[in-house]
Amino acid sequence: GSGVVGQTLGGGLRQLGHTVAIGSRTGRPVENWDGAVGTFSDVAAASDTLVLAVKGGVAEELVASISAELAGKTVLDTTNPIADLPPVDGVLRYFTTFEESLMERLQAAAPQAHFVKAFSSVGNARMVNPVYEAGMPSMFIAGNDSDAKAEAAAITRSLGWDVEDMGTAVAARAIEPLCMLWCIPGLRGGSWTHAFKLLKD
C-alpha cells in the first residue's frame, strides 16, 4: 500500500538494506516516496516478502486478485477490519466478529500465501525503532506457517520490537481487536504514541 503505514515500514526496511518497492492500483509515482513503485500485481510478483498495508475494507478483494503472485511468500498483514462507521465513545467498530479475523479471510482468499499478522496494534509514528523509557515494546504476531513467522519475527525485531508469537491464524481474532484498545487514548484524549508490552515473570 502507498499510504503512511506502507511508506513508514518500507522506509524502515530500506534503511536496513532491503530493496523495497511500493505497490498501488495504478503503479504511478507515490507522493513522498522516492523509491521503486509498481502495481500491486507487479510488486507482489517481483518480491520475496510482502507487507500488506491497505484499508481493511479492500484487503480481501485485493488479496484475491493477486493470489497467484502471493503464492509461497510471506505476507506481513498489518490490516484491521475497521468498519466505515463512527467510533462509539472512542471505540472503533469492526466488520468482523470474534469468530473470524480479517487475516483468516485473507488466508482463505490466497491459500498458498503465508500470512503473518504484525504491526496491527500500533500507530505508524512508532512502528520503526520505537523508544520508550520502560523498554522495548511487544509486537504480537500470528500465522499458520512456522517458517513465515520466523521470517516475520526477524523483520519485526530488526525494526526494534520484542516479538510475541501468539500461535496460528486463529489468534488474529484476538490480535486485531488490540487496535481498538490502542486507539481509545487517541480518539478520547489525543494520545497516539503508546505501545503494548507483555510482562512476564
Coordinates of C-alpha atoms in Angstrom, one line a residue:
G1 CA 0.0 0.0 0.0
S2 CA 1.1 3.6 -0.7
G3 CA -0.2 5.1 2.4
V4 CA 1.6 6.2 5.5
V5 CA 1.9 2.7 7.0
G6 CA 3.4 1.3 3.9
Q7 CA 5.8 4.2 3.5
T8 CA 6.8 4.0 7.2
L9 CA 7.6 0.3 7.1
G10 CA 9.1 0.5 3.6
G11 CA 11.4 3.3 4.7
G12 CA 12.5 1.4 7.8
L13 CA 13.2 -1.7 5.8
R14 CA 15.1 0.2 3.2
Q15 CA 17.3 1.8 5.9
L16 CA 18.2 -1.8 6.9
G17 CA 19.4 -2.5 3.4
H18 CA 16.3 -4.2 2.0
T19 CA 15.3 -3.4 -1.6
V20 CA 11.8 -2.0 -1.3
A21 CA 9.0 -1.3 -3.8
I22 CA 5.6 0.2 -3.0
G23 CA 2.6 -1.1 -4.8
S24 CA -0.7 0.6 -5.7
R25 CA -3.6 0.0 -8.0
T26 CA -2.2 2.3 -10.7
G27 CA 1.6 1.8 -10.2
R28 CA 2.1 5.6 -10.5
P29 CA 4.7 7.5 -8.5
V30 CA 3.8 7.8 -4.8
E31 CA 4.0 11.2 -3.1
N32 CA 6.8 11.4 -0.5
W33 CA 8.3 8.1 -1.8
D34 CA 11.5 8.3 -3.9
G35 CA 11.9 4.5 -4.3
A36 CA 10.6 1.9 -6.7
V37 CA 6.9 1.6 -7.4
G38 CA 4.6 -0.6 -9.4
T39 CA 1.1 -2.1 -9.5
F40 CA 0.1 -4.4 -6.7
S41 CA 0.4 -7.4 -9.0
D42 CA 3.8 -6.4 -10.4
V43 CA 5.3 -5.7 -7.0
A44 CA 3.9 -8.9 -5.5
A45 CA 5.3 -11.0 -8.4
A46 CA 8.8 -9.4 -8.1
S47 CA 9.1 -9.5 -4.3
D48 CA 10.2 -12.3 -1.9
T49 CA 8.4 -10.9 1.1
L50 CA 5.3 -8.6 1.2
V51 CA 3.8 -6.1 3.6
L52 CA 0.1 -5.7 3.2
A53 CA -0.8 -2.2 4.3
V54 CA -4.1 -1.2 2.9
K55 CA -7.5 -0.3 4.2
G56 CA -9.1 -3.3 5.8
G57 CA -12.3 -3.0 3.8
V58 CA -10.5 -3.5 0.5
A59 CA -7.9 -6.0 1.6
E60 CA -9.8 -9.2 0.9
E61 CA -10.7 -8.2 -2.7
L62 CA -7.1 -7.1 -3.4
V63 CA -5.5 -10.3 -2.0
A64 CA -7.9 -12.4 -4.0
S65 CA -6.9 -10.5 -7.2
I66 CA -3.2 -11.2 -6.7
S67 CA -3.4 -14.6 -5.1
A68 CA -1.2 -16.3 -7.7
E69 CA 1.6 -13.7 -7.2
L70 CA 1.5 -14.2 -3.4
A71 CA 1.7 -18.0 -3.5
G72 CA 4.5 -19.4 -1.4
K73 CA 5.5 -15.9 0.0
T74 CA 5.5 -14.4 3.5
V75 CA 2.9 -11.6 3.8
L76 CA 3.1 -9.4 6.9
D77 CA -0.5 -8.4 7.4
T78 CA -0.9 -5.0 9.1
T79 CA -4.6 -4.6 8.3
N80 CA -7.5 -4.3 10.7
P81 CA -11.2 -4.8 9.9
I82 CA -12.3 -1.2 10.7
A83 CA -15.9 -0.5 9.5
D84 CA -16.9 2.6 7.8
L85 CA -18.8 3.7 10.9
P86 CA -18.0 6.3 13.5
P87 CA -16.4 5.1 16.8
V88 CA -18.6 4.8 19.9
D89 CA -17.1 6.7 22.8
G90 CA -13.6 6.2 21.3
V91 CA -14.1 2.5 20.5
L92 CA -13.7 1.6 16.8
R93 CA -16.3 -0.6 15.1
Y94 CA -15.3 -3.7 13.1
F95 CA -16.9 -5.5 10.3
T96 CA -15.8 -8.9 11.7
T97 CA -16.8 -10.8 14.8
F98 CA -14.7 -12.6 17.4
E99 CA -15.4 -15.8 15.5
E100 CA -13.4 -14.8 12.4
S101 CA -10.5 -12.4 11.9
L102 CA -9.8 -10.4 8.7
M103 CA -6.5 -12.3 8.4
E104 CA -8.3 -15.6 8.3
R105 CA -10.4 -14.2 5.4
L106 CA -7.2 -13.1 3.7
Q107 CA -5.6 -16.5 4.2
A108 CA -8.7 -18.1 2.6
A109 CA -8.6 -15.7 -0.3
A110 CA -4.9 -16.6 -1.0
P111 CA -4.5 -20.1 0.4
Q112 CA -1.0 -20.6 -0.9
A113 CA 0.4 -17.4 0.7
H114 CA 1.8 -17.4 4.2
F115 CA 0.1 -14.6 6.1
V116 CA 1.6 -13.4 9.4
K117 CA -0.3 -10.8 11.4
A118 CA 2.1 -8.0 12.5
F119 CA 2.2 -4.2 13.1
S120 CA -1.6 -4.0 13.5
S121 CA -1.6 -2.8 17.2
V122 CA 0.5 0.4 17.0
G123 CA 0.3 3.6 15.0
N124 CA 2.8 4.4 12.2
A125 CA 4.6 7.0 14.3
R126 CA 6.2 4.3 16.5
M127 CA 6.4 1.4 14.0
V128 CA 10.1 1.7 13.3
N129 CA 12.6 1.8 16.1
P130 CA 10.3 2.8 18.9
V131 CA 11.9 4.2 22.0
Y132 CA 10.3 4.1 25.5
E133 CA 11.8 4.6 28.9
A134 CA 10.0 1.4 30.0
G135 CA 11.9 -0.7 27.4
M136 CA 11.3 -2.4 24.1
P137 CA 7.5 -2.8 23.3
S138 CA 5.9 -6.0 22.3
M139 CA 4.6 -6.9 18.8
F140 CA 2.1 -9.7 18.7
I141 CA 2.3 -12.0 15.7
A142 CA 0.3 -15.0 14.5
G143 CA 0.2 -17.2 11.4
N144 CA -0.1 -20.8 10.2
D145 CA 3.4 -21.3 8.7
S146 CA 6.3 -21.5 11.1
D147 CA 9.0 -20.5 8.6
A148 CA 6.9 -17.4 7.6
K149 CA 6.5 -16.5 11.3
A150 CA 10.3 -16.9 11.8
E151 CA 10.9 -14.5 8.9
A152 CA 8.3 -12.0 10.1
A153 CA 9.8 -12.2 13.6
A154 CA 13.3 -11.4 12.3
I155 CA 12.0 -8.5 10.3
T156 CA 10.0 -7.2 13.3
R157 CA 13.0 -7.5 15.6
S158 CA 15.2 -5.6 13.2
L159 CA 12.7 -2.7 13.4
G160 CA 13.1 -2.5 17.1
W161 CA 10.4 -4.8 18.7
D162 CA 10.2 -7.7 21.0
V163 CA 8.1 -10.4 19.3
E164 CA 5.4 -12.4 21.0
D165 CA 4.2 -15.4 18.9
M166 CA 0.5 -16.0 19.7
G167 CA 0.1 -19.1 17.5
T168 CA -1.9 -19.8 14.4
A169 CA -4.0 -17.5 12.3
V170 CA -6.9 -18.0 14.7
A171 CA -5.0 -15.8 17.2
A172 CA -5.6 -12.9 14.8
R173 CA -9.1 -12.9 16.3
A174 CA -7.5 -11.6 19.5
I175 CA -4.7 -9.5 18.0
E176 CA -6.8 -7.4 15.6
P177 CA -9.0 -6.0 18.4
L178 CA -5.9 -4.6 20.1
C179 CA -6.2 -1.8 17.5
M180 CA -9.5 -0.9 19.1
L181 CA -7.8 -0.7 22.5
W182 CA -4.8 1.1 21.1
C183 CA -7.0 3.8 19.5
I184 CA -9.1 4.7 22.6
P185 CA -6.5 7.0 24.2
G186 CA -6.1 8.7 20.8
L187 CA -9.7 9.1 20.0
R188 CA -10.6 10.2 23.5
G189 CA -7.6 12.2 24.5
G190 CA -5.3 12.7 21.5
S191 CA -2.5 10.4 22.6
W192 CA -1.1 8.4 19.7
T193 CA 2.4 7.4 20.8
H194 CA 1.9 4.5 23.2
A195 CA 2.5 0.8 22.6
F196 CA 1.8 -2.5 24.4
K197 CA 4.2 -4.6 26.4
L198 CA 3.7 -8.1 27.6
L199 CA 5.3 -8.6 31.1
K200 CA 6.5 -12.0 32.2
D201 CA 7.7 -13.5 35.4

